[in-house]
Amino acid sequence: MIGCDIIEIERLKKSYIKYGEKFLDKILSTKEKKIFFTKHLNKYSFLAGRFAAKEAVIKCLDKTIISYNKIEILNDKSGKPFIVIDNSVRDDLKLSISHSRDYAMAVCLKI
């Protein structure tokens, strides 16, 4: 299975500005929120990338109902993203996230 998603960064930025931390609570896990607030230089690219990645994971798993904040996208020491669902690392899922000035996109592959 494969899942792919692309989103405009500005769209996520507007949603965050309008709804604030309530919006983040729906999209990001606690660990991801910490990264959003403390470590990432371009917060909106980070947010859009995580959103696209979670959409790609949902599509790859062919799930229609799963909370975004239950899917965690973290990075290993080299920066490579990996997926955690319900506190379990999903080694069977491979993920790639890319950003441009205006868009973030992600592809998830189940192996």
PDB file of C-alpha atoms in Angstrom:
ATOM      1  CA  MET A   1       0.000   0.000   0.000  1.00  0.00           C
ATOM      2  CA  ILE A   2       1.019   3.583  -0.601  1.00  0.00           C
ATOM      3  CA  GLY A   3      -0.342   6.917   0.580  1.00  0.00           C
ATOM      4  CA  CYS A   4       0.486  10.427  -0.605  1.00  0.00           C
ATOM      5  CA  ASP A   5      -0.627  13.919   0.382  1.00  0.00           C
ATOM      6  CA  ILE A   6       0.222  17.513  -0.468  1.00  0.00           C
ATOM      7  CA  ILE A   7      -0.939  20.684   1.279  1.00  0.00           C
ATOM      8  CA  GLU A   8      -0.417  24.409   1.031  1.00  0.00           C
ATOM      9  CA  ILE A   9       1.658  25.665   3.947  1.00  0.00           C
ATOM     10  CA  GLU A  10      -0.329  28.919   4.054  1.00  0.00           C
ATOM     11  CA  ARG A  11      -3.560  26.970   4.649  1.00  0.00           C
ATOM     12  CA  LEU A  12      -2.165  25.379   7.821  1.00  0.00           C
ATOM     13  CA  LYS A  13      -0.693  28.715   8.924  1.00  0.00           C
ATOM     14  CA  LYS A  14      -4.115  30.391   8.645  1.00  0.00           C
ATOM     15  CA  SER A  15      -5.769  27.590  10.626  1.00  0.00           C
ATOM     16  CA  TYR A  16      -3.158  27.860  13.374  1.00  0.00           C
ATOM     17  CA  ILE A  17      -3.515  31.647  13.541  1.00  0.00           C
ATOM     18  CA  LYS A  18      -7.310  31.345  13.702  1.00  0.00           C
ATOM     19  CA  TYR A  19      -7.621  28.443  16.183  1.00  0.00           C
ATOM     20  CA  GLY A  20      -4.290  28.484  18.018  1.00  0.00           C
ATOM     21  CA  GLU A  21      -3.283  25.642  20.279  1.00  0.00           C
ATOM     22  CA  LYS A  22      -6.681  23.934  19.905  1.00  0.00           C
ATOM     23  CA  PHE A  23      -5.762  23.332  16.275  1.00  0.00           C
ATOM     24  CA  LEU A  24      -2.360  21.949  17.251  1.00  0.00           C
ATOM     25  CA  ASP A  25      -3.985  19.591  19.760  1.00  0.00           C
ATOM     26  CA  LYS A  26      -5.946  17.966  16.927  1.00  0.00           C
ATOM     27  CA  ILE A  27      -2.932  17.570  14.642  1.00  0.00           C
ATOM     28  CA  LEU A  28       0.198  17.094  16.770  1.00  0.00           C
ATOM     29  CA  SER A  29       1.167  14.732  19.570  1.00  0.00           C
ATOM     30  CA  THR A  30       2.656  16.120  22.783  1.00  0.00           C
ATOM     31  CA  LYS A  31       6.206  15.417  21.538  1.00  0.00           C
ATOM     32  CA  GLU A  32       5.488  17.046  18.178  1.00  0.00           C
ATOM     33  CA  LYS A  33       4.043  20.138  19.887  1.00  0.00           C
ATOM     34  CA  LYS A  34       7.234  20.450  21.918  1.00  0.00           C
ATOM     35  CA  ILE A  35       9.253  20.407  18.682  1.00  0.00           C
ATOM     36  CA  PHE A  36       6.869  22.937  17.117  1.00  0.00           C
ATOM     37  CA  PHE A  37       7.318  25.371  20.003  1.00  0.00           C
ATOM     38  CA  THR A  38      11.009  24.911  20.759  1.00  0.00           C
ATOM     39  CA  LYS A  39      13.141  23.466  18.001  1.00  0.00           C
ATOM     40  CA  HIS A  40      11.849  24.190  14.549  1.00  0.00           C
ATOM     41  CA  LEU A  41      12.788  27.333  12.652  1.00  0.00           C
ATOM     42  CA  ASN A  42       9.906  27.320  10.161  1.00  0.00           C
ATOM     43  CA  LYS A  43       6.954  26.312  12.312  1.00  0.00           C
ATOM     44  CA  TYR A  44       4.398  26.396   9.519  1.00  0.00           C
ATOM     45  CA  SER A  45       6.443  24.191   7.180  1.00  0.00           C
ATOM     46  CA  PHE A  46       6.890  21.768  10.064  1.00  0.00           C
ATOM     47  CA  LEU A  47       3.157  21.764  10.793  1.00  0.00           C
ATOM     48  CA  ALA A  48       2.201  21.302   7.136  1.00  0.00           C
ATOM     49  CA  GLY A  49       4.762  18.528   6.720  1.00  0.00           C
ATOM     50  CA  ARG A  50       3.409  16.660   9.736  1.00  0.00           C
ATOM     51  CA  PHE A  51      -0.160  17.103   8.520  1.00  0.00           C
ATOM     52  CA  ALA A  52       0.699  15.794   5.034  1.00  0.00           C
ATOM     53  CA  ALA A  53       2.642  12.893   6.569  1.00  0.00           C
ATOM     54  CA  LYS A  54      -0.271  11.873   8.770  1.00  0.00           C
ATOM     55  CA  GLU A  55      -2.670  12.057   5.823  1.00  0.00           C
ATOM     56  CA  ALA A  56      -0.273   9.876   3.818  1.00  0.00           C
ATOM     57  CA  VAL A  57      -0.096   7.345   6.690  1.00  0.00           C
ATOM     58  CA  ILE A  58      -3.894   7.195   6.962  1.00  0.00           C
ATOM     59  CA  LYS A  59      -4.226   6.675   3.211  1.00  0.00           C
ATOM     60  CA  CYS A  60      -1.494   4.029   3.225  1.00  0.00           C
ATOM     61  CA  LEU A  61      -3.183   2.114   6.034  1.00  0.00           C
ATOM     62  CA  ASP A  62      -6.549   2.557   4.302  1.00  0.00           C
ATOM     63  CA  LYS A  63      -8.079   3.864   7.534  1.00  0.00           C
ATOM     64  CA  THR A  64     -10.914   6.325   7.471  1.00  0.00           C
ATOM     65  CA  ILE A  65     -11.067   7.011  11.194  1.00  0.00           C
ATOM     66  CA  ILE A  66      -7.850   7.631  13.095  1.00  0.00           C
ATOM     67  CA  SER A  67      -6.944  10.734  15.086  1.00  0.00           C
ATOM     68  CA  TYR A  68      -4.054  12.744  13.717  1.00  0.00           C
ATOM     69  CA  ASN A  69      -2.627  13.226  17.195  1.00  0.00           C
ATOM     70  CA  LYS A  70      -2.461   9.425  17.650  1.00  0.00           C
ATOM     71  CA  ILE A  71       0.015   9.242  14.760  1.00  0.00           C
ATOM     72  CA  GLU A  72       3.416  10.557  15.738  1.00  0.00           C
ATOM     73  CA  ILE A  73       6.042  11.545  13.179  1.00  0.00           C
ATOM     74  CA  LEU A  74       9.461  11.779  14.795  1.00  0.00           C
ATOM     75  CA  ASN A  75      12.993  11.913  13.432  1.00  0.00           C
ATOM     76  CA  ASP A  76      15.965   9.679  14.114  1.00  0.00           C
ATOM     77  CA  LYS A  77      19.449  11.096  14.797  1.00  0.00           C
ATOM     78  CA  SER A  78      20.127  11.540  11.081  1.00  0.00           C
ATOM     79  CA  GLY A  79      16.834  13.415  10.572  1.00  0.00           C
ATOM     80  CA  LYS A  80      15.010  10.561   8.839  1.00  0.00           C
ATOM     81  CA  PRO A  81      11.307  10.511   9.785  1.00  0.00           C
ATOM     82  CA  PHE A  82       9.721   7.476  11.395  1.00  0.00           C
ATOM     83  CA  ILE A  83       6.170   6.690  12.452  1.00  0.00           C
ATOM     84  CA  VAL A  84       4.810   5.838  15.896  1.00  0.00           C
ATOM     85  CA  ILE A  85       1.168   4.770  16.308  1.00  0.00           C
ATOM     86  CA  ASP A  86      -0.234   4.003  19.762  1.00  0.00           C
ATOM     87  CA  ASN A  87       3.283   4.184  21.248  1.00  0.00           C
ATOM     88  CA  SER A  88       4.622   1.537  18.831  1.00  0.00           C
ATOM     89  CA  VAL A  89       7.243   2.274  16.195  1.00  0.00           C
ATOM     90  CA  ARG A  90       5.918   1.144  12.816  1.00  0.00           C
ATOM     91  CA  ASP A  91       8.949  -0.359  11.076  1.00  0.00           C
ATOM     92  CA  ASP A  92       6.617  -1.628   8.333  1.00  0.00           C
ATOM     93  CA  LEU A  93       5.879   1.968   7.253  1.00  0.00           C
ATOM     94  CA  LYS A  94       8.417   4.123   5.420  1.00  0.00           C
ATOM     95  CA  LEU A  95       7.888   7.871   5.103  1.00  0.00           C
ATOM     96  CA  SER A  96       9.294  10.729   3.074  1.00  0.00           C
ATOM     97  CA  ILE A  97       8.395  14.391   3.670  1.00  0.00           C
ATOM     98  CA  SER A  98       9.331  17.278   1.363  1.00  0.00           C
ATOM     99  CA  HIS A  99       8.772  21.025   1.475  1.00  0.00           C
ATOM    100  CA  SER A 100       8.912  23.830  -1.025  1.00  0.00           C
ATOM    101  CA  ARG A 101       8.256  27.474  -0.359  1.00  0.00           C
ATOM    102  CA  ASP A 102       4.492  27.004  -0.685  1.00  0.00           C
ATOM    103  CA  TYR A 103       3.769  23.288  -0.247  1.00  0.00           C
ATOM    104  CA  ALA A 104       4.522  20.322   1.961  1.00  0.00           C
ATOM    105  CA  MET A 105       4.060  16.783   0.721  1.00  0.00           C
ATOM    106  CA  ALA A 106       4.562  13.287   2.060  1.00  0.00           C
ATOM    107  CA  VAL A 107       4.568   9.726   0.801  1.00  0.00           C
ATOM    108  CA  CYS A 108       4.096   6.665   3.008  1.00  0.00           C
ATOM    109  CA  LEU A 109       4.816   3.108   1.884  1.00  0.00           C
ATOM    110  CA  LYS A 110       3.862  -0.059   3.718  1.00  0.00           C
ATOM    111  CA  ILE A 111       6.489  -2.759   3.236  1.00  0.00           C
TER     112      ILE A 111
END
